[in-house]
């Protein structure tokens, strides 16, 4: 009985390991596509997982919801941060912390941040985005 318990535990750990690796590849692909669509450069060719938890999927099943962070640049000199959240292997949200390039008030780099929320539509196979002021930044 102990051997069956250990084999089950080993199977669960291996499944989590490979599923996380596949989710990371998916997150990199979505991040690259978003950066290419927004005309910014995806940096380091990687994402960093910072949160994993169990959640309900789109059809009600239990899936692992993972959050990743990645970096991109507008001009090659500054690094900006993006976030991506996957439910299983499906994209939930992709956010780009995109600074305002209008040239107003450049003394405080963080005061002109825009929040870009991008969702993926499987029907149109395209990224759609909307921009709004972030509530956590001073305006």
mmCIF file of N, CA and C in Angstrom:
data_model
loop_
_atom_site.group_PDB
_atom_site.id
_atom_site.type_symbol
_atom_site.label_atom_id
_atom_site.label_comp_id
_atom_site.label_asym_id
_atom_site.label_seq_id
_atom_site.Cartn_x
_atom_site.Cartn_y
_atom_site.Cartn_z
ATOM 1 N N UNK A 1 0.816 -1.205 0.000
ATOM 2 C CA UNK A 1 0.000 0.000 0.000
ATOM 3 C C UNK A 1 0.854 1.260 0.000
ATOM 4 N N UNK A 2 1.974 1.212 0.748
ATOM 5 C CA UNK A 2 2.862 2.369 0.778
ATOM 6 C C UNK A 2 3.455 2.649 -0.595
ATOM 7 N N UNK A 3 3.778 1.601 -1.343
ATOM 8 C CA UNK A 3 4.346 1.785 -2.677
ATOM 9 C C UNK A 3 3.336 2.455 -3.601
ATOM 10 N N UNK A 4 2.074 2.087 -3.494
ATOM 11 C CA UNK A 4 1.034 2.700 -4.322
ATOM 12 C C UNK A 4 0.871 4.180 -3.980
ATOM 13 N N UNK A 5 0.933 4.510 -2.713
ATOM 14 C CA UNK A 5 0.843 5.902 -2.282
ATOM 15 C C UNK A 5 2.012 6.714 -2.832
ATOM 16 N N UNK A 6 3.232 6.173 -2.741
ATOM 17 C CA UNK A 6 4.406 6.876 -3.233
ATOM 18 C C UNK A 6 4.379 7.021 -4.752
ATOM 19 N N UNK A 7 3.915 5.991 -5.448
ATOM 20 C CA UNK A 7 3.810 6.075 -6.902
ATOM 21 C C UNK A 7 2.768 7.119 -7.323
ATOM 22 N N UNK A 8 1.669 7.192 -6.596
ATOM 23 C CA UNK A 8 0.642 8.193 -6.882
ATOM 24 C C UNK A 8 1.188 9.595 -6.647
ATOM 25 N N UNK A 9 1.879 9.778 -5.552
ATOM 26 C CA UNK A 9 2.485 11.076 -5.252
ATOM 27 C C UNK A 9 3.512 11.452 -6.319
ATOM 28 N N UNK A 10 4.335 10.496 -6.733
ATOM 29 C CA UNK A 10 5.324 10.742 -7.767
ATOM 30 C C UNK A 10 4.644 11.110 -9.093
ATOM 31 N N UNK A 11 3.568 10.419 -9.432
ATOM 32 C CA UNK A 11 2.824 10.728 -10.648
ATOM 33 C C UNK A 11 2.256 12.147 -10.598
ATOM 34 N N UNK A 12 1.689 12.546 -9.469
ATOM 35 C CA UNK A 12 1.124 13.889 -9.325
ATOM 36 C C UNK A 12 2.212 14.954 -9.465
ATOM 37 N N UNK A 13 3.371 14.719 -8.843
ATOM 38 C CA UNK A 13 4.473 15.680 -8.955
ATOM 39 C C UNK A 13 5.004 15.784 -10.388
ATOM 40 N N UNK A 14 5.136 14.650 -11.071
ATOM 41 C CA UNK A 14 5.587 14.680 -12.458
ATOM 42 C C UNK A 14 4.570 15.372 -13.363
ATOM 43 N N UNK A 15 3.290 15.107 -13.135
ATOM 44 C CA UNK A 15 2.253 15.765 -13.917
ATOM 45 C C UNK A 15 2.316 17.279 -13.714
ATOM 46 N N UNK A 16 2.451 17.730 -12.465
ATOM 47 C CA UNK A 16 2.543 19.160 -12.171
ATOM 48 C C UNK A 16 3.769 19.768 -12.853
ATOM 49 N N UNK A 17 4.899 19.065 -12.791
ATOM 50 C CA UNK A 17 6.143 19.563 -13.392
ATOM 51 C C UNK A 17 5.973 19.765 -14.896
ATOM 52 N N UNK A 18 5.474 18.747 -15.598
ATOM 53 C CA UNK A 18 5.326 18.842 -17.049
ATOM 54 C C UNK A 18 4.215 19.806 -17.455
ATOM 55 N N UNK A 19 3.146 19.864 -16.692
ATOM 56 C CA UNK A 19 2.069 20.800 -16.991
ATOM 57 C C UNK A 19 2.531 22.236 -16.801
ATOM 58 N N UNK A 20 3.343 22.480 -15.786
ATOM 59 C CA UNK A 20 3.890 23.812 -15.556
ATOM 60 C C UNK A 20 4.857 24.205 -16.676
ATOM 61 N N UNK A 21 5.659 23.263 -17.138
ATOM 62 C CA UNK A 21 6.567 23.551 -18.248
ATOM 63 C C UNK A 21 5.776 23.896 -19.516
ATOM 64 N N UNK A 22 4.693 23.171 -19.772
ATOM 65 C CA UNK A 22 3.863 23.460 -20.938
ATOM 66 C C UNK A 22 3.178 24.823 -20.791
ATOM 67 N N UNK A 23 2.699 25.141 -19.582
ATOM 68 C CA UNK A 23 2.064 26.441 -19.336
ATOM 69 C C UNK A 23 3.068 27.567 -19.530
ATOM 70 N N UNK A 24 4.317 27.353 -19.127
ATOM 71 C CA UNK A 24 5.341 28.377 -19.307
ATOM 72 C C UNK A 24 5.597 28.617 -20.795
ATOM 73 N N UNK A 25 5.652 27.558 -21.585
ATOM 74 C CA UNK A 25 5.813 27.711 -23.035
ATOM 75 C C UNK A 25 4.638 28.469 -23.644
ATOM 76 N N UNK A 26 3.439 28.175 -23.169
ATOM 77 C CA UNK A 26 2.243 28.874 -23.647
ATOM 78 C C UNK A 26 2.312 30.354 -23.286
ATOM 79 N N UNK A 27 2.733 30.649 -22.051
ATOM 80 C CA UNK A 27 2.843 32.044 -21.607
ATOM 81 C C UNK A 27 3.887 32.802 -22.425
ATOM 82 N N UNK A 28 4.991 32.158 -22.749
ATOM 83 C CA UNK A 28 6.018 32.805 -23.577
ATOM 84 C C UNK A 28 5.455 33.108 -24.960
ATOM 85 N N UNK A 29 4.718 32.153 -25.541
ATOM 86 C CA UNK A 29 4.148 32.363 -26.879
ATOM 87 C C UNK A 29 3.152 33.520 -26.885
ATOM 88 N N UNK A 30 2.257 33.581 -25.884
ATOM 89 C CA UNK A 30 1.289 34.685 -25.814
ATOM 90 C C UNK A 30 1.997 36.020 -25.573
ATOM 91 N N UNK A 31 3.020 36.022 -24.716
ATOM 92 C CA UNK A 31 3.750 37.262 -24.425
ATOM 93 C C UNK A 31 4.468 37.780 -25.659
ATOM 94 N N UNK A 32 5.115 36.875 -26.398
ATOM 95 C CA UNK A 32 5.802 37.277 -27.629
ATOM 96 C C UNK A 32 4.813 37.856 -28.634
ATOM 97 N N UNK A 33 3.662 37.214 -28.777
ATOM 98 C CA UNK A 33 2.654 37.686 -29.730
ATOM 99 C C UNK A 33 2.136 39.066 -29.326
ATOM 100 N N UNK A 34 1.877 39.254 -28.032
ATOM 101 C CA UNK A 34 1.394 40.558 -27.565
ATOM 102 C C UNK A 34 2.441 41.634 -27.797
ATOM 103 N N UNK A 35 3.697 41.343 -27.509
ATOM 104 C CA UNK A 35 4.760 42.327 -27.721
ATOM 105 C C UNK A 35 4.922 42.643 -29.204
ATOM 106 N N UNK A 36 4.851 41.633 -30.039
ATOM 107 C CA UNK A 36 4.954 41.864 -31.482
ATOM 108 C C UNK A 36 3.784 42.719 -31.971
ATOM 109 N N UNK A 37 2.565 42.437 -31.491
ATOM 110 C CA UNK A 37 1.391 43.211 -31.892
ATOM 111 C C UNK A 37 1.435 44.647 -31.397
ATOM 112 N N UNK A 38 2.089 44.888 -30.267
ATOM 113 C CA UNK A 38 2.174 46.234 -29.698
ATOM 114 C C UNK A 38 3.431 46.985 -30.150
ATOM 115 N N UNK A 39 4.246 46.356 -31.007
ATOM 116 C CA UNK A 39 5.487 46.948 -31.512
ATOM 117 C C UNK A 39 6.477 47.284 -30.403
ATOM 118 N N UNK A 40 6.615 46.366 -29.452
ATOM 119 C CA UNK A 40 7.624 46.491 -28.407
ATOM 120 C C UNK A 40 8.482 45.230 -28.444
ATOM 121 N N UNK A 41 9.649 45.282 -27.796
ATOM 122 C CA UNK A 41 10.580 44.156 -27.819
ATOM 123 C C UNK A 41 10.419 43.306 -26.562
ATOM 124 N N UNK A 42 10.137 42.033 -26.739
ATOM 125 C CA UNK A 42 10.058 41.055 -25.652
ATOM 126 C C UNK A 42 11.474 40.755 -25.195
ATOM 127 N N UNK A 43 11.760 40.909 -23.885
ATOM 128 C CA UNK A 43 13.119 40.762 -23.379
ATOM 129 C C UNK A 43 13.359 39.396 -22.740
ATOM 130 N N UNK A 44 14.577 38.920 -22.832
ATOM 131 C CA UNK A 44 15.077 37.718 -22.169
ATOM 132 C C UNK A 44 14.421 36.427 -22.636
ATOM 133 N N UNK A 45 13.467 36.503 -23.554
ATOM 134 C CA UNK A 45 12.803 35.319 -24.105
ATOM 135 C C UNK A 45 12.301 34.378 -23.008
ATOM 136 N N UNK A 46 11.786 34.961 -21.905
ATOM 137 C CA UNK A 46 11.311 34.121 -20.801
ATOM 138 C C UNK A 46 10.221 34.823 -19.996
ATOM 139 N N UNK A 47 9.498 34.012 -19.243
ATOM 140 C CA UNK A 47 8.516 34.497 -18.277
ATOM 141 C C UNK A 47 8.861 33.882 -16.928
ATOM 142 N N UNK A 48 8.408 34.520 -15.858
ATOM 143 C CA UNK A 48 8.680 34.041 -14.505
ATOM 144 C C UNK A 48 7.360 33.772 -13.810
ATOM 145 N N UNK A 49 7.160 32.540 -13.381
ATOM 146 C CA UNK A 49 5.937 32.187 -12.665
ATOM 147 C C UNK A 49 6.076 32.691 -11.232
ATOM 148 N N UNK A 50 5.088 33.465 -10.783
ATOM 149 C CA UNK A 50 5.137 33.977 -9.417
ATOM 150 C C UNK A 50 3.947 33.541 -8.578
ATOM 151 N N UNK A 51 2.977 32.871 -9.194
ATOM 152 C CA UNK A 51 1.825 32.424 -8.407
ATOM 153 C C UNK A 51 1.147 31.245 -9.104
ATOM 154 N N UNK A 52 0.805 30.232 -8.316
ATOM 155 C CA UNK A 52 0.038 29.083 -8.808
ATOM 156 C C UNK A 52 -1.005 28.741 -7.763
ATOM 157 N N UNK A 53 -2.205 28.414 -8.247
ATOM 158 C CA UNK A 53 -3.265 28.021 -7.315
ATOM 159 C C UNK A 53 -4.317 27.221 -8.073
ATOM 160 N N UNK A 54 -5.117 26.491 -7.338
ATOM 161 C CA UNK A 54 -6.220 25.757 -7.941
ATOM 162 C C UNK A 54 -7.409 26.693 -8.099
ATOM 163 N N UNK A 55 -8.109 26.557 -9.226
ATOM 164 C CA UNK A 55 -9.275 27.399 -9.507
ATOM 165 C C UNK A 55 -10.219 26.626 -10.412
ATOM 166 N N UNK A 56 -11.424 27.144 -10.577
ATOM 167 C CA UNK A 56 -12.385 26.558 -11.510
ATOM 168 C C UNK A 56 -12.070 27.042 -12.922
ATOM 169 N N UNK A 57 -12.085 26.111 -13.860
ATOM 170 C CA UNK A 57 -11.838 26.441 -15.254
ATOM 171 C C UNK A 57 -13.086 26.986 -15.923
ATOM 172 N N UNK A 58 -13.013 27.175 -17.229
ATOM 173 C CA UNK A 58 -14.110 27.760 -17.988
ATOM 174 C C UNK A 58 -15.356 26.874 -17.979
ATOM 175 N N UNK A 59 -15.164 25.560 -17.959
ATOM 176 C CA UNK A 59 -16.319 24.660 -17.962
ATOM 177 C C UNK A 59 -16.596 24.076 -16.585
ATOM 178 N N UNK A 60 -16.007 24.633 -15.542
ATOM 179 C CA UNK A 60 -16.305 24.227 -14.185
ATOM 180 C C UNK A 60 -15.335 23.226 -13.577
ATOM 181 N N UNK A 61 -14.419 22.687 -14.370
ATOM 182 C CA UNK A 61 -13.468 21.728 -13.834
ATOM 183 C C UNK A 61 -12.378 22.450 -13.045
ATOM 184 N N UNK A 62 -11.711 21.726 -12.173
ATOM 185 C CA UNK A 62 -10.627 22.312 -11.393
ATOM 186 C C UNK A 62 -9.357 22.293 -12.235
ATOM 187 N N UNK A 63 -8.717 23.466 -12.361
ATOM 188 C CA UNK A 63 -7.478 23.614 -13.121
ATOM 189 C C UNK A 63 -6.468 24.378 -12.272
ATOM 190 N N UNK A 64 -5.244 24.375 -12.716
ATOM 191 C CA UNK A 64 -4.208 25.163 -12.054
ATOM 192 C C UNK A 64 -4.154 26.521 -12.738
ATOM 193 N N UNK A 65 -4.364 27.566 -11.964
ATOM 194 C CA UNK A 65 -4.301 28.937 -12.469
ATOM 195 C C UNK A 65 -2.909 29.468 -12.135
ATOM 196 N N UNK A 66 -2.183 29.905 -13.160
ATOM 197 C CA UNK A 66 -0.802 30.359 -12.978
ATOM 198 C C UNK A 66 -0.663 31.804 -13.443
ATOM 199 N N UNK A 67 0.136 32.560 -12.695
ATOM 200 C CA UNK A 67 0.433 33.942 -13.056
ATOM 201 C C UNK A 67 1.922 34.058 -13.346
ATOM 202 N N UNK A 68 2.245 34.759 -14.423
ATOM 203 C CA UNK A 68 3.622 34.943 -14.855
ATOM 204 C C UNK A 68 3.913 36.428 -15.020
ATOM 205 N N UNK A 69 5.208 36.763 -14.955
ATOM 206 C CA UNK A 69 5.686 38.123 -15.183
ATOM 207 C C UNK A 69 6.721 38.063 -16.300
ATOM 208 N N UNK A 70 6.742 39.080 -17.149
ATOM 209 C CA UNK A 70 7.757 39.165 -18.194
ATOM 210 C C UNK A 70 8.144 40.626 -18.378
ATOM 211 N N UNK A 71 9.223 40.844 -19.103
ATOM 212 C CA UNK A 71 9.695 42.211 -19.329
ATOM 213 C C UNK A 71 9.767 42.502 -20.817
ATOM 214 N N UNK A 72 9.548 43.766 -21.141
ATOM 215 C CA UNK A 72 9.629 44.242 -22.512
ATOM 216 C C UNK A 72 10.197 45.646 -22.501
ATOM 217 N N UNK A 73 10.574 46.129 -23.657
ATOM 218 C CA UNK A 73 11.115 47.479 -23.761
ATOM 219 C C UNK A 73 10.501 48.196 -24.955
ATOM 220 N N UNK A 74 10.320 49.490 -24.795
ATOM 221 C CA UNK A 74 9.800 50.325 -25.881
ATOM 222 C C UNK A 74 10.929 50.852 -26.756
ATOM 223 N N UNK A 75 12.028 51.256 -26.089
ATOM 224 C CA UNK A 75 13.099 51.953 -26.796
ATOM 225 C C UNK A 75 14.463 51.283 -26.652
ATOM 226 N N UNK A 76 14.534 50.161 -25.967
ATOM 227 C CA UNK A 76 15.808 49.475 -25.792
ATOM 228 C C UNK A 76 16.599 49.925 -24.586
ATOM 229 N N UNK A 77 16.123 50.949 -23.855
ATOM 230 C CA UNK A 77 16.879 51.437 -22.698
ATOM 231 C C UNK A 77 16.179 51.135 -21.373
ATOM 232 N N UNK A 78 14.860 51.144 -21.347
ATOM 233 C CA UNK A 78 14.140 50.898 -20.098
ATOM 234 C C UNK A 78 13.385 49.574 -20.169
ATOM 235 N N UNK A 79 13.285 48.922 -19.039
ATOM 236 C CA UNK A 79 12.545 47.676 -18.939
ATOM 237 C C UNK A 79 11.169 47.950 -18.345
ATOM 238 N N UNK A 80 10.157 47.466 -19.003
ATOM 239 C CA UNK A 80 8.786 47.572 -18.517
ATOM 240 C C UNK A 80 8.304 46.172 -18.175
ATOM 241 N N UNK A 81 7.280 46.089 -17.342
ATOM 242 C CA UNK A 81 6.798 44.799 -16.862
ATOM 243 C C UNK A 81 5.436 44.469 -17.447
ATOM 244 N N UNK A 82 5.268 43.208 -17.792
ATOM 245 C CA UNK A 82 3.990 42.689 -18.241
ATOM 246 C C UNK A 82 3.602 41.492 -17.392
ATOM 247 N N UNK A 83 2.317 41.228 -17.317
ATOM 248 C CA UNK A 83 1.809 40.108 -16.530
ATOM 249 C C UNK A 83 0.872 39.282 -17.391
ATOM 250 N N UNK A 84 0.885 37.983 -17.168
ATOM 251 C CA UNK A 84 0.020 37.081 -17.911
ATOM 252 C C UNK A 84 -0.544 36.051 -16.942
ATOM 253 N N UNK A 85 -1.823 35.730 -17.104
ATOM 254 C CA UNK A 85 -2.489 34.766 -16.235
ATOM 255 C C UNK A 85 -3.135 33.692 -17.107
ATOM 256 N N UNK A 86 -2.834 32.424 -16.802
ATOM 257 C CA UNK A 86 -3.383 31.296 -17.531
ATOM 258 C C UNK A 86 -4.267 30.469 -16.613
ATOM 259 N N UNK A 87 -5.360 29.977 -17.145
ATOM 260 C CA UNK A 87 -6.222 29.020 -16.455
ATOM 261 C C UNK A 87 -6.038 27.706 -17.190
ATOM 262 N N UNK A 88 -5.268 26.801 -16.600
ATOM 263 C CA UNK A 88 -4.856 25.608 -17.326
ATOM 264 C C UNK A 88 -3.899 26.049 -18.409
ATOM 265 N N UNK A 89 -4.259 25.825 -19.678
ATOM 266 C CA UNK A 89 -3.451 26.281 -20.804
ATOM 267 C C UNK A 89 -4.118 27.441 -21.545
ATOM 268 N N UNK A 90 -5.226 27.947 -21.026
ATOM 269 C CA UNK A 90 -5.966 29.024 -21.693
ATOM 270 C C UNK A 90 -5.625 30.373 -21.086
ATOM 271 N N UNK A 91 -5.508 31.372 -21.945
ATOM 272 C CA UNK A 91 -5.179 32.723 -21.519
ATOM 273 C C UNK A 91 -6.378 33.391 -20.867
ATOM 274 N N UNK A 92 -6.157 33.930 -19.665
ATOM 275 C CA UNK A 92 -7.179 34.735 -18.994
ATOM 276 C C UNK A 92 -6.934 36.212 -19.226
ATOM 277 N N UNK A 93 -5.766 36.688 -18.830
ATOM 278 C CA UNK A 93 -5.441 38.103 -18.992
ATOM 279 C C UNK A 93 -3.978 38.266 -19.373
ATOM 280 N N UNK A 94 -3.711 39.356 -20.038
ATOM 281 C CA UNK A 94 -2.356 39.762 -20.353
ATOM 282 C C UNK A 94 -2.305 41.265 -20.162
ATOM 283 N N UNK A 95 -1.448 41.741 -19.275
ATOM 284 C CA UNK A 95 -1.371 43.161 -18.940
ATOM 285 C C UNK A 95 0.016 43.694 -19.249
ATOM 286 N N UNK A 96 0.063 44.853 -19.878
ATOM 287 C CA UNK A 96 1.324 45.518 -20.149
ATOM 288 C C UNK A 96 1.356 46.824 -19.380
ATOM 289 N N UNK A 97 2.362 47.015 -18.546
ATOM 290 C CA UNK A 97 2.546 48.249 -17.799
ATOM 291 C C UNK A 97 3.254 49.224 -18.735
ATOM 292 N N UNK A 98 2.475 49.950 -19.504
ATOM 293 C CA UNK A 98 2.939 50.729 -20.642
ATOM 294 C C UNK A 98 2.970 52.202 -20.283
ATOM 295 N N UNK A 99 4.147 52.834 -20.238
ATOM 296 C CA UNK A 99 4.201 54.253 -19.853
ATOM 297 C C UNK A 99 3.633 55.165 -20.938
ATOM 298 N N UNK A 100 3.099 56.280 -20.489
ATOM 299 C CA UNK A 100 2.554 57.279 -21.412
ATOM 300 C C UNK A 100 3.704 57.934 -22.171
ATOM 301 N N UNK A 101 3.642 57.903 -23.490
ATOM 302 C CA UNK A 101 4.704 58.464 -24.326
ATOM 303 C C UNK A 101 4.345 59.835 -24.877
ATOM 304 N N UNK A 102 3.379 60.510 -24.265
ATOM 305 C CA UNK A 102 2.922 61.796 -24.802
ATOM 306 C C UNK A 102 3.908 62.931 -24.544
ATOM 307 N N UNK A 103 4.863 62.712 -23.637
ATOM 308 C CA UNK A 103 5.855 63.747 -23.376
ATOM 309 C C UNK A 103 5.466 64.676 -22.244
ATOM 310 N N UNK A 104 4.321 64.487 -21.615
ATOM 311 C CA UNK A 104 3.911 65.351 -20.513
ATOM 312 C C UNK A 104 4.421 64.806 -19.203
ATOM 313 N N UNK A 105 4.959 65.640 -18.382
ATOM 314 C CA UNK A 105 5.439 65.317 -17.042
ATOM 315 C C UNK A 105 6.389 64.115 -17.043
ATOM 316 N N UNK A 106 7.535 64.252 -17.660
ATOM 317 C CA UNK A 106 8.521 63.168 -17.665
ATOM 318 C C UNK A 106 9.369 63.169 -16.402
ATOM 319 N N UNK A 107 9.138 64.096 -15.462
ATOM 320 C CA UNK A 107 9.933 64.136 -14.240
ATOM 321 C C UNK A 107 9.652 62.941 -13.346
ATOM 322 N N UNK A 108 8.434 62.439 -13.338
ATOM 323 C CA UNK A 108 8.101 61.263 -12.545
ATOM 324 C C UNK A 108 7.701 60.151 -13.500
ATOM 325 N N UNK A 109 8.591 59.188 -13.689
ATOM 326 C CA UNK A 109 8.388 58.116 -14.677
ATOM 327 C C UNK A 109 7.130 57.299 -14.400
ATOM 328 N N UNK A 110 6.777 57.125 -13.130
ATOM 329 C CA UNK A 110 5.634 56.277 -12.780
ATOM 330 C C UNK A 110 4.297 57.015 -12.762
ATOM 331 N N UNK A 111 4.284 58.317 -12.914
ATOM 332 C CA UNK A 111 3.024 59.048 -12.811
ATOM 333 C C UNK A 111 2.161 58.925 -14.064
ATOM 334 N N UNK A 112 2.735 58.571 -15.174
ATOM 335 C CA UNK A 112 1.975 58.497 -16.418
ATOM 336 C C UNK A 112 1.805 57.068 -16.909
ATOM 337 N N UNK A 113 1.684 56.136 -16.001
ATOM 338 C CA UNK A 113 1.523 54.745 -16.403
ATOM 339 C C UNK A 113 0.107 54.489 -16.896
ATOM 340 N N UNK A 114 0.002 53.665 -17.901
ATOM 341 C CA UNK A 114 -1.288 53.223 -18.411
ATOM 342 C C UNK A 114 -1.419 51.728 -18.175
ATOM 343 N N UNK A 115 -2.613 51.318 -17.926
ATOM 344 C CA UNK A 115 -2.903 49.910 -17.725
ATOM 345 C C UNK A 115 -3.526 49.375 -19.013
ATOM 346 N N UNK A 116 -2.894 48.391 -19.598
ATOM 347 C CA UNK A 116 -3.423 47.807 -20.830
ATOM 348 C C UNK A 116 -3.862 46.383 -20.538
ATOM 349 N N UNK A 117 -5.101 46.139 -20.749
ATOM 350 C CA UNK A 117 -5.647 44.802 -20.536
ATOM 351 C C UNK A 117 -5.917 44.182 -21.898
ATOM 352 N N UNK A 118 -5.343 43.044 -22.148
ATOM 353 C CA UNK A 118 -5.478 42.402 -23.444
ATOM 354 C C UNK A 118 -6.100 41.038 -23.251
ATOM 355 N N UNK A 119 -7.127 40.746 -24.011
ATOM 356 C CA UNK A 119 -7.757 39.427 -23.939
ATOM 357 C C UNK A 119 -7.630 38.735 -25.279
ATOM 358 N N UNK A 120 -7.605 37.424 -25.246
ATOM 359 C CA UNK A 120 -7.414 36.636 -26.452
ATOM 360 C C UNK A 120 -8.750 36.081 -26.900
ATOM 361 N N UNK A 121 -9.042 36.232 -28.147
ATOM 362 C CA UNK A 121 -10.275 35.705 -28.720
ATOM 363 C C UNK A 121 -9.933 34.542 -29.633
ATOM 364 N N UNK A 122 -10.341 33.327 -29.257
ATOM 365 C CA UNK A 122 -10.055 32.175 -30.088
ATOM 366 C C UNK A 122 -10.820 32.231 -31.395
ATOM 367 N N UNK A 123 -11.979 32.887 -31.398
ATOM 368 C CA UNK A 123 -12.775 32.968 -32.615
ATOM 369 C C UNK A 123 -12.058 33.788 -33.676
ATOM 370 N N UNK A 124 -11.498 34.941 -33.286
ATOM 371 C CA UNK A 124 -10.856 35.804 -34.267
ATOM 372 C C UNK A 124 -9.355 35.578 -34.344
ATOM 373 N N UNK A 125 -8.816 34.803 -33.400
ATOM 374 C CA UNK A 125 -7.390 34.517 -33.333
ATOM 375 C C UNK A 125 -6.566 35.810 -33.344
ATOM 376 N N UNK A 126 -7.054 36.812 -32.634
ATOM 377 C CA UNK A 126 -6.373 38.108 -32.590
ATOM 378 C C UNK A 126 -6.390 38.642 -31.168
ATOM 379 N N UNK A 127 -5.454 39.509 -30.872
ATOM 380 C CA UNK A 127 -5.410 40.163 -29.573
ATOM 381 C C UNK A 127 -6.147 41.480 -29.653
ATOM 382 N N UNK A 128 -7.044 41.702 -28.705
ATOM 383 C CA UNK A 128 -7.761 42.967 -28.608
ATOM 384 C C UNK A 128 -7.292 43.660 -27.331
ATOM 385 N N UNK A 129 -7.180 44.966 -27.361
ATOM 386 C CA UNK A 129 -6.717 45.668 -26.167
ATOM 387 C C UNK A 129 -7.552 46.897 -25.911
ATOM 388 N N UNK A 130 -7.571 47.301 -24.636
ATOM 389 C CA UNK A 130 -8.173 48.566 -24.250
ATOM 390 C C UNK A 130 -7.248 49.197 -23.221
ATOM 391 N N UNK A 131 -7.250 50.489 -23.161
ATOM 392 C CA UNK A 131 -6.347 51.214 -22.288
ATOM 393 C C UNK A 131 -7.156 52.051 -21.323
ATOM 394 N N UNK A 132 -6.705 52.080 -20.085
ATOM 395 C CA UNK A 132 -7.352 52.901 -19.063
ATOM 396 C C UNK A 132 -6.304 53.299 -18.035
ATOM 397 N N UNK A 133 -6.567 54.340 -17.288
ATOM 398 C CA UNK A 133 -5.646 54.771 -16.244
ATOM 399 C C UNK A 133 -5.626 53.748 -15.121
ATOM 400 N N UNK A 134 -4.450 53.455 -14.618
ATOM 401 C CA UNK A 134 -4.328 52.510 -13.515
ATOM 402 C C UNK A 134 -4.749 53.181 -12.219
ATOM 403 N N UNK A 135 -5.554 52.509 -11.379
ATOM 404 C CA UNK A 135 -5.984 53.117 -10.132
ATOM 405 C C UNK A 135 -4.893 53.224 -9.080
ATOM 406 N N UNK A 136 -3.834 52.426 -9.198
ATOM 407 C CA UNK A 136 -2.787 52.446 -8.168
ATOM 408 C C UNK A 136 -1.688 53.461 -8.432
ATOM 409 N N UNK A 137 -1.802 54.248 -9.492
ATOM 410 C CA UNK A 137 -0.789 55.252 -9.818
ATOM 411 C C UNK A 137 -1.342 56.650 -9.623
ATOM 412 N N UNK A 138 -0.432 57.552 -9.273
ATOM 413 C CA UNK A 138 -0.832 58.951 -9.129
ATOM 414 C C UNK A 138 -1.049 59.567 -10.493
ATOM 415 N N UNK A 139 -2.034 60.403 -10.623
ATOM 416 C CA UNK A 139 -2.335 61.055 -11.912
ATOM 417 C C UNK A 139 -2.119 62.535 -11.830
#
